[in-house]
């Protein structure tokens, strides 16, 4: 139907302008101007059919209501993509391996691993943070958690790259970089390789238990027979993917923010007690998770906007984290921000990231050691962004320091 009023023509013009902004290369580098548009247009429908909600209150309303807004489910038994009651059962069992006590037990391991990685580069006076440090730290920590040799953790780098290529886009527009068929084929091959590796690992741990995540999951399985071998395997795949990419991406994002905003970096140096809040502000300011998908399970409304069963929804956590109704001067990186920890980078509610405490411990340890051991650390060139808009992280972050 043709537009019938000036306001409808204006809406079409706004749609075209917003789509052009989403299609521009600048959107990957700096999505926040587009997010400001989203804040002003709640419920905007993308060309791919998603309804976009970005205001903090709207995003929280959706996250608080899993009965109305469910996950886009898949055949794989991963609790991250399930809805209650199946989600409740599986998450309860898997969470036994990630209690606060279990995470805290990893503190010394994490410190030793981060220290050893810095030992390798300290005398060089420069490094590329993502390849030399940020991607290696969580892989080595995950090796400890799974009870496998550190060398085995290196195989996960390819798996993570394939996973991110598959899940890294929010799909505002119908475009994907590269050959989709070739990428899907590569994903199937690499996923099968990882599944075979983890299947062997699970079988080995059945015979020889130790103090690691696999043994904890198997112990949970024996206490409650509803946790199957496949659920253990796919839970491990999820934990590897989320634990490695999220941590590496978020650490790079935080370090970039500190190095660009030198006054904030010097505040943290002068007042180390600010580090914890600086990390939370980093999560808010430029989170590794920028958006989540949901499916409307029953008719409802978000902020007075009707939504109908079967509709697909995009909630933009990265925009909610810069909603001026919640965060004053939201585009400013402020390590003393009083409500920084109110961010939604790890989600909220029943689907909040289970590994968030572990990721934060790794990032806190890495940041503290890097600031202590690399005097005068600074950018050595322009950072390069990964080509994704849903999972946000750097491809390169070159730095140098005084030797």
Short mmCIF file of C-alpha atoms in Angstrom, two decimals:
data_model
loop_
_atom_site.label_atom_id
_atom_site.label_comp_id
_atom_site.label_asym_id
_atom_site.label_seq_id
_atom_site.Cartn_x
_atom_site.Cartn_y
_atom_site.Cartn_z
CA UNK A 1 0.00 0.00 0.00
CA UNK A 2 1.35 3.44 -0.89
CA UNK A 3 1.93 6.01 1.87
CA UNK A 4 -1.11 8.20 2.48
CA UNK A 5 0.33 11.04 4.54
CA UNK A 6 3.41 13.19 4.93
CA UNK A 7 4.24 11.44 8.21
CA UNK A 8 4.23 8.05 6.46
CA UNK A 9 6.61 9.35 3.81
CA UNK A 10 8.83 10.67 6.63
CA UNK A 11 8.78 7.23 8.25
CA UNK A 12 9.87 5.61 4.99
CA UNK A 13 12.68 8.16 4.72
CA UNK A 14 13.75 7.36 8.28
CA UNK A 15 13.69 3.63 7.49
CA UNK A 16 15.90 4.14 4.45
CA UNK A 17 18.31 6.34 6.42
CA UNK A 18 18.51 3.83 9.29
CA UNK A 19 19.09 0.93 6.89
CA UNK A 20 21.85 2.92 5.18
CA UNK A 21 23.50 3.53 8.57
CA UNK A 22 23.32 -0.20 9.37
CA UNK A 23 24.82 -1.09 5.99
CA UNK A 24 27.73 1.35 6.31
CA UNK A 25 31.18 0.12 7.34
CA UNK A 26 31.16 2.72 10.11
CA UNK A 27 28.45 0.75 11.91
CA UNK A 28 30.87 -2.06 12.79
CA UNK A 29 33.50 0.41 13.97
CA UNK A 30 31.08 2.60 15.92
CA UNK A 31 27.50 1.31 16.31
CA UNK A 32 26.45 3.85 18.93
CA UNK A 33 25.01 6.53 16.60
CA UNK A 34 22.69 3.84 15.24
CA UNK A 35 21.83 2.77 18.78
CA UNK A 36 20.70 6.32 19.52
CA UNK A 37 18.30 5.99 16.60
CA UNK A 38 17.02 2.70 18.07
CA UNK A 39 16.38 4.41 21.42
CA UNK A 40 14.12 6.87 19.63
CA UNK A 41 12.28 4.19 17.61
CA UNK A 42 11.21 1.35 19.93
CA UNK A 43 9.75 -1.61 18.08
CA UNK A 44 11.29 -0.68 14.72
CA UNK A 45 10.98 -3.60 12.29
CA UNK A 46 14.16 -4.53 10.45
CA UNK A 47 14.17 -5.61 6.79
CA UNK A 48 14.78 -9.15 8.11
CA UNK A 49 11.59 -9.03 10.17
CA UNK A 50 12.93 -8.50 13.71
CA UNK A 51 11.31 -6.02 16.07
CA UNK A 52 14.11 -3.98 17.69
CA UNK A 53 13.93 -2.89 21.33
CA UNK A 54 16.85 -0.93 22.75
CA UNK A 55 15.64 1.18 25.68
CA UNK A 56 16.88 -0.10 29.02
CA UNK A 57 13.39 -0.47 30.42
CA UNK A 58 12.14 -2.33 27.34
CA UNK A 59 15.11 -4.69 27.29
CA UNK A 60 14.65 -5.45 31.00
CA UNK A 61 10.92 -6.04 30.49
CA UNK A 62 11.71 -8.64 27.82
CA UNK A 63 14.45 -10.32 29.85
CA UNK A 64 12.15 -10.48 32.88
CA UNK A 65 9.40 -12.25 30.94
CA UNK A 66 10.67 -15.55 29.49
CA UNK A 67 7.08 -16.81 29.36
CA UNK A 68 6.34 -14.27 26.62
CA UNK A 69 9.81 -13.90 25.09
CA UNK A 70 11.51 -17.25 24.56
CA UNK A 71 14.79 -18.32 23.04
CA UNK A 72 15.26 -19.16 19.37
CA UNK A 73 15.63 -22.85 20.13
CA UNK A 74 17.87 -25.30 18.29
CA UNK A 75 18.16 -29.06 18.18
CA UNK A 76 21.37 -29.10 20.22
CA UNK A 77 20.62 -29.54 23.97
CA UNK A 78 22.30 -26.32 25.12
CA UNK A 79 20.61 -24.64 28.08
CA UNK A 80 21.44 -21.21 26.60
CA UNK A 81 18.98 -21.87 23.77
CA UNK A 82 16.27 -23.60 25.79
CA UNK A 83 13.14 -22.34 27.47
CA UNK A 84 11.74 -23.40 30.88
CA UNK A 85 11.23 -25.99 32.21
CA UNK A 86 14.02 -27.74 30.25
CA UNK A 87 16.29 -24.71 30.67
CA UNK A 88 15.71 -24.62 34.43
CA UNK A 89 16.64 -28.29 34.86
CA UNK A 90 19.81 -28.19 32.78
CA UNK A 91 21.10 -24.83 34.04
CA UNK A 92 20.60 -25.93 37.65
CA UNK A 93 22.81 -28.97 37.06
CA UNK A 94 25.50 -27.21 35.02
CA UNK A 95 25.70 -24.32 37.50
CA UNK A 96 27.09 -26.69 40.13
CA UNK A 97 30.41 -26.50 38.30
CA UNK A 98 30.42 -22.67 38.49
CA UNK A 99 29.65 -21.87 42.09
CA UNK A 100 31.46 -18.86 43.63
CA UNK A 101 33.73 -21.26 45.52
CA UNK A 102 34.57 -23.18 42.33
CA UNK A 103 35.41 -19.95 40.49
CA UNK A 104 37.50 -18.56 43.35
CA UNK A 105 39.58 -21.74 43.35
CA UNK A 106 40.82 -20.70 39.91
CA UNK A 107 42.30 -17.38 41.08
CA UNK A 108 45.86 -18.67 41.54
CA UNK A 109 45.74 -20.62 38.25
CA UNK A 110 44.58 -17.52 36.38
CA UNK A 111 47.25 -15.33 37.96
CA UNK A 112 49.98 -17.85 37.10
CA UNK A 113 48.81 -18.18 33.48
CA UNK A 114 48.48 -14.42 32.96
CA UNK A 115 51.90 -13.90 34.54
CA UNK A 116 53.52 -16.49 32.30
CA UNK A 117 52.05 -14.84 29.18
CA UNK A 118 53.44 -11.48 30.26
CA UNK A 119 56.83 -13.11 30.96
CA UNK A 120 56.98 -13.96 27.24
CA UNK A 121 56.59 -10.34 26.09
CA UNK A 122 57.80 -8.05 28.88
CA UNK A 123 61.28 -7.52 27.47
CA UNK A 124 60.02 -6.98 23.91
CA UNK A 125 58.37 -3.67 24.71
CA UNK A 126 55.44 -4.32 22.41
CA UNK A 127 52.80 -6.91 21.51
CA UNK A 128 49.56 -7.44 19.66
CA UNK A 129 47.23 -7.91 22.63
CA UNK A 130 44.55 -10.08 21.01
CA UNK A 131 46.82 -12.79 19.54
CA UNK A 132 49.61 -12.61 22.12
CA UNK A 133 47.50 -12.42 25.26
CA UNK A 134 43.72 -11.92 25.20
CA UNK A 135 42.84 -15.02 23.16
CA UNK A 136 45.45 -17.23 24.83
CA UNK A 137 44.55 -16.52 28.45
CA UNK A 138 40.97 -17.89 28.41
CA UNK A 139 42.05 -20.88 26.30
CA UNK A 140 44.69 -21.80 28.86
CA UNK A 141 42.27 -21.22 31.75
CA UNK A 142 39.70 -23.41 30.02
CA UNK A 143 42.33 -26.14 29.69
CA UNK A 144 42.79 -26.09 33.45
CA UNK A 145 39.02 -26.13 34.02
CA UNK A 146 38.54 -29.12 31.72
CA UNK A 147 41.59 -30.98 33.02
CA UNK A 148 43.37 -31.24 29.66
CA UNK A 149 46.91 -30.28 28.61
CA UNK A 150 47.30 -26.62 27.76
CA UNK A 151 48.31 -27.57 24.22
CA UNK A 152 44.81 -28.97 23.67
CA UNK A 153 43.38 -25.49 24.32
CA UNK A 154 45.03 -24.22 21.15
CA UNK A 155 42.70 -26.30 19.01
CA UNK A 156 39.76 -24.26 20.25
CA UNK A 157 40.93 -21.08 18.54
CA UNK A 158 39.64 -22.33 15.18
CA UNK A 159 36.40 -23.50 16.75
CA UNK A 160 35.85 -20.09 18.34
CA UNK A 161 36.51 -18.30 15.04
CA UNK A 162 33.95 -20.51 13.29
CA UNK A 163 31.40 -20.11 16.09
CA UNK A 164 31.70 -16.34 16.09
CA UNK A 165 31.36 -16.21 12.30
CA UNK A 166 28.09 -18.09 12.69
CA UNK A 167 26.65 -16.23 15.69
CA UNK A 168 28.39 -12.87 15.57
CA UNK A 169 25.81 -11.01 13.49
CA UNK A 170 22.52 -9.62 14.81
CA UNK A 171 20.94 -9.82 11.31
CA UNK A 172 19.45 -6.35 11.17
CA UNK A 173 19.96 -6.69 7.41
CA UNK A 174 20.10 -9.75 5.17
CA UNK A 175 23.82 -9.75 4.62
CA UNK A 176 26.67 -11.93 5.76
CA UNK A 177 30.35 -11.62 4.88
CA UNK A 178 31.79 -14.31 2.63
CA UNK A 179 30.31 -17.50 1.24
CA UNK A 180 27.55 -18.76 3.56
CA UNK A 181 27.59 -22.31 2.18
CA UNK A 182 31.37 -22.64 2.58
CA UNK A 183 31.19 -21.18 6.09
CA UNK A 184 28.40 -23.57 7.10
CA UNK A 185 30.40 -26.51 5.79
CA UNK A 186 33.46 -25.41 7.76
CA UNK A 187 31.32 -24.98 10.86
CA UNK A 188 29.98 -28.53 10.55
CA UNK A 189 33.47 -29.99 10.18
CA UNK A 190 34.98 -28.05 13.08
CA UNK A 191 31.97 -28.66 15.34
CA UNK A 192 32.22 -32.38 14.68
CA UNK A 193 35.91 -32.35 15.52
CA UNK A 194 35.24 -30.54 18.80
CA UNK A 195 32.36 -32.87 19.65
CA UNK A 196 34.57 -35.92 19.04
CA UNK A 197 37.33 -34.44 21.21
CA UNK A 198 34.92 -33.66 24.05
CA UNK A 199 33.21 -37.06 23.75
CA UNK A 200 36.58 -38.72 24.30
CA UNK A 201 37.26 -36.35 27.19
CA UNK A 202 33.94 -37.20 28.85
CA UNK A 203 34.60 -40.94 28.52
CA UNK A 204 38.07 -40.54 30.06
CA UNK A 205 36.66 -38.58 32.99
CA UNK A 206 34.04 -41.22 33.65
CA UNK A 207 36.89 -43.58 34.49
CA UNK A 208 39.20 -41.09 36.19
CA UNK A 209 37.59 -38.22 38.09
CA UNK A 210 39.49 -35.09 39.12
CA UNK A 211 38.82 -31.55 40.35
CA UNK A 212 37.60 -30.05 37.05
CA UNK A 213 34.44 -28.98 35.26
CA UNK A 214 33.95 -32.25 33.35
CA UNK A 215 34.07 -34.28 36.57
CA UNK A 216 31.69 -31.82 38.26
CA UNK A 217 29.19 -32.20 35.41
CA UNK A 218 29.47 -35.98 35.56
CA UNK A 219 28.97 -35.90 39.33
CA UNK A 220 25.84 -33.80 38.77
CA UNK A 221 24.69 -36.34 36.19
CA UNK A 222 25.02 -39.20 38.64
CA UNK A 223 23.11 -37.31 41.32
CA UNK A 224 20.32 -36.50 38.85
CA UNK A 225 20.04 -38.97 35.99
CA UNK A 226 18.23 -36.39 33.84
CA UNK A 227 21.58 -34.91 32.66
CA UNK A 228 22.50 -36.95 29.57
CA UNK A 229 25.88 -37.46 27.94
CA UNK A 230 24.81 -35.27 25.02
CA UNK A 231 23.79 -32.50 27.41
CA UNK A 232 27.17 -32.69 29.13
CA UNK A 233 28.91 -32.51 25.74
CA UNK A 234 26.94 -29.57 24.36
CA UNK A 235 27.19 -27.72 27.67
CA UNK A 236 30.97 -28.02 27.40
CA UNK A 237 30.85 -26.70 23.82
CA UNK A 238 28.82 -23.71 25.00
CA UNK A 239 31.15 -23.04 27.92
CA UNK A 240 34.22 -23.16 25.69
CA UNK A 241 32.68 -20.81 23.14
CA UNK A 242 31.21 -18.29 25.56
CA UNK A 243 34.07 -18.52 28.04
CA UNK A 244 36.78 -17.90 25.47
CA UNK A 245 35.33 -15.37 23.03
CA UNK A 246 33.47 -13.27 25.59
CA UNK A 247 36.50 -13.01 27.86
CA UNK A 248 38.97 -12.25 25.08
CA UNK A 249 36.63 -9.74 23.44
CA UNK A 250 35.72 -7.99 26.66
CA UNK A 251 39.31 -7.72 27.85
CA UNK A 252 40.35 -6.14 24.55
CA UNK A 253 37.42 -3.72 24.68
CA UNK A 254 38.27 -2.68 28.24
CA UNK A 255 41.98 -2.21 27.58
CA UNK A 256 41.23 -0.15 24.46
CA UNK A 257 38.93 2.13 26.48
CA UNK A 258 41.58 2.62 29.18
CA UNK A 259 44.31 3.36 26.64
CA UNK A 260 42.17 5.88 24.75
CA UNK A 261 40.90 7.59 27.91
CA UNK A 262 44.26 8.17 29.56
CA UNK A 263 42.82 10.20 32.43
CA UNK A 264 40.73 7.18 33.46
CA UNK A 265 43.75 4.88 33.17
CA UNK A 266 45.76 7.15 35.45
CA UNK A 267 42.88 7.21 37.95
CA UNK A 268 42.98 3.41 38.15
CA UNK A 269 46.77 3.46 38.52
CA UNK A 270 46.55 6.00 41.33
CA UNK A 271 43.59 4.32 43.02
CA UNK A 272 43.74 0.54 42.46
CA UNK A 273 40.51 0.12 44.41
CA UNK A 274 38.75 1.58 41.35
CA UNK A 275 39.73 -1.39 39.17
CA UNK A 276 36.63 -3.41 40.00
CA UNK A 277 34.30 -0.57 39.00
CA UNK A 278 36.44 0.22 35.96
CA UNK A 279 35.83 -3.32 34.73
CA UNK A 280 32.07 -2.95 35.24
CA UNK A 281 32.20 0.37 33.36
CA UNK A 282 34.09 -1.38 30.56
CA UNK A 283 31.31 -3.95 30.35
CA UNK A 284 28.76 -1.13 30.12
CA UNK A 285 30.68 1.15 27.78
CA UNK A 286 31.58 -1.43 25.13
CA UNK A 287 30.30 -4.90 25.92
CA UNK A 288 31.25 -8.09 24.12
CA UNK A 289 27.54 -8.95 23.85
CA UNK A 290 25.66 -6.26 21.92
CA UNK A 291 22.33 -7.94 21.16
CA UNK A 292 20.20 -11.01 21.85
CA UNK A 293 17.45 -12.74 19.89
CA UNK A 294 14.06 -13.76 21.23
CA UNK A 295 10.82 -15.19 19.83
CA UNK A 296 7.41 -13.98 21.06
CA UNK A 297 5.67 -17.02 22.53
CA UNK A 298 2.33 -15.33 23.28
CA UNK A 299 0.75 -11.99 22.46
CA UNK A 300 1.94 -9.15 24.68
CA UNK A 301 3.35 -5.64 24.67
CA UNK A 302 6.67 -3.89 25.27
CA UNK A 303 6.47 -0.31 26.46
CA UNK A 304 2.92 -0.13 25.15
CA UNK A 305 3.89 -1.50 21.72
CA UNK A 306 1.95 -4.69 20.83
CA UNK A 307 3.90 -7.81 19.88
CA UNK A 308 2.35 -11.01 18.58
CA UNK A 309 3.11 -14.70 18.98
CA UNK A 310 5.63 -15.86 16.41
CA UNK A 311 7.30 -12.48 15.92
CA UNK A 312 11.08 -12.33 16.29
CA UNK A 313 12.64 -9.74 18.56
CA UNK A 314 16.13 -8.21 18.81
CA UNK A 315 17.04 -6.70 22.15
CA UNK A 316 20.06 -4.41 21.89
CA UNK A 317 21.98 -4.70 25.17
CA UNK A 318 24.69 -2.37 23.87
CA UNK A 319 22.15 0.39 23.33
CA UNK A 320 20.44 -0.20 26.68
CA UNK A 321 23.84 0.21 28.32
CA UNK A 322 23.94 3.75 26.91
CA UNK A 323 20.36 4.75 27.60
CA UNK A 324 20.54 8.30 29.01
CA UNK A 325 17.43 7.60 31.08
CA UNK A 326 19.56 5.22 33.19
CA UNK A 327 23.20 6.25 32.66
CA UNK A 328 24.04 9.96 32.85
CA UNK A 329 26.31 11.17 30.04
CA UNK A 330 26.23 7.60 28.65
CA UNK A 331 28.89 8.04 25.96
CA UNK A 332 31.51 8.97 28.57
CA UNK A 333 33.84 6.26 29.91
CA UNK A 334 33.89 6.93 33.65
CA UNK A 335 35.59 4.45 36.00
CA UNK A 336 33.87 6.15 38.97
CA UNK A 337 30.34 5.78 37.54
CA UNK A 338 28.11 4.92 40.48
CA UNK A 339 25.74 2.59 38.61
CA UNK A 340 28.19 1.01 36.15
CA UNK A 341 27.34 -2.49 37.33
CA UNK A 342 23.72 -2.05 36.21
CA UNK A 343 24.82 -2.90 32.67
CA UNK A 344 23.21 -5.74 30.68
CA UNK A 345 26.31 -7.08 28.93
CA UNK A 346 25.89 -10.50 30.54
CA UNK A 347 22.15 -10.44 30.02
CA UNK A 348 19.77 -10.67 32.95
CA UNK A 349 17.46 -13.16 34.59
CA UNK A 350 17.32 -16.86 33.82
CA UNK A 351 19.61 -16.53 30.78
CA UNK A 352 22.29 -14.37 32.42
CA UNK A 353 25.73 -15.62 31.44
CA UNK A 354 26.64 -18.46 33.79
CA UNK A 355 30.37 -17.83 33.35
CA UNK A 356 30.25 -14.09 34.14
CA UNK A 357 32.10 -14.41 37.49
CA UNK A 358 34.88 -16.41 35.85
CA UNK A 359 35.19 -13.94 32.96
CA UNK A 360 35.37 -11.03 35.38
CA UNK A 361 38.04 -12.78 37.47
CA UNK A 362 40.17 -13.38 34.38
CA UNK A 363 39.76 -9.77 33.19
CA UNK A 364 40.48 -8.32 36.65
CA UNK A 365 43.61 -10.42 37.04
CA UNK A 366 44.87 -9.67 33.53
CA UNK A 367 44.25 -5.93 33.78
CA UNK A 368 45.89 -5.61 37.19
CA UNK A 369 49.01 -7.54 36.13
CA UNK A 370 49.30 -5.70 32.83
CA UNK A 371 49.15 -2.28 34.50
CA UNK A 372 51.70 -3.39 37.11
CA UNK A 373 54.17 -4.99 34.73
CA UNK A 374 53.97 -2.89 31.56
CA UNK A 375 54.95 0.67 32.52
CA UNK A 376 53.77 3.38 30.17
CA UNK A 377 51.56 0.99 28.18
CA UNK A 378 50.01 2.82 25.23
CA UNK A 379 48.55 2.23 21.78
CA UNK A 380 51.11 1.41 19.10
CA UNK A 381 48.68 1.75 16.21
CA UNK A 382 44.96 1.89 15.46
CA UNK A 383 42.84 -0.96 16.88
CA UNK A 384 41.01 -3.10 14.31
CA UNK A 385 37.45 -4.28 14.90
CA UNK A 386 36.14 -7.77 14.17
CA UNK A 387 33.49 -7.70 11.38
CA UNK A 388 30.56 -8.53 13.66
CA UNK A 389 27.83 -6.45 15.27
CA UNK A 390 26.27 -8.83 17.80
CA UNK A 391 29.46 -10.20 19.39
CA UNK A 392 31.79 -7.22 19.61
CA UNK A 393 35.55 -7.47 19.95
CA UNK A 394 38.84 -6.40 18.47
CA UNK A 395 40.79 -8.23 15.80
CA UNK A 396 44.00 -6.34 16.58
CA UNK A 397 45.15 -4.18 19.47
CA UNK A 398 48.84 -3.23 19.10
CA UNK A 399 50.48 -1.76 22.21
CA UNK A 400 53.94 -0.80 23.40
CA UNK A 401 55.43 0.10 26.78
CA UNK A 402 58.64 1.33 28.35
CA UNK A 403 61.44 -1.24 28.74
#
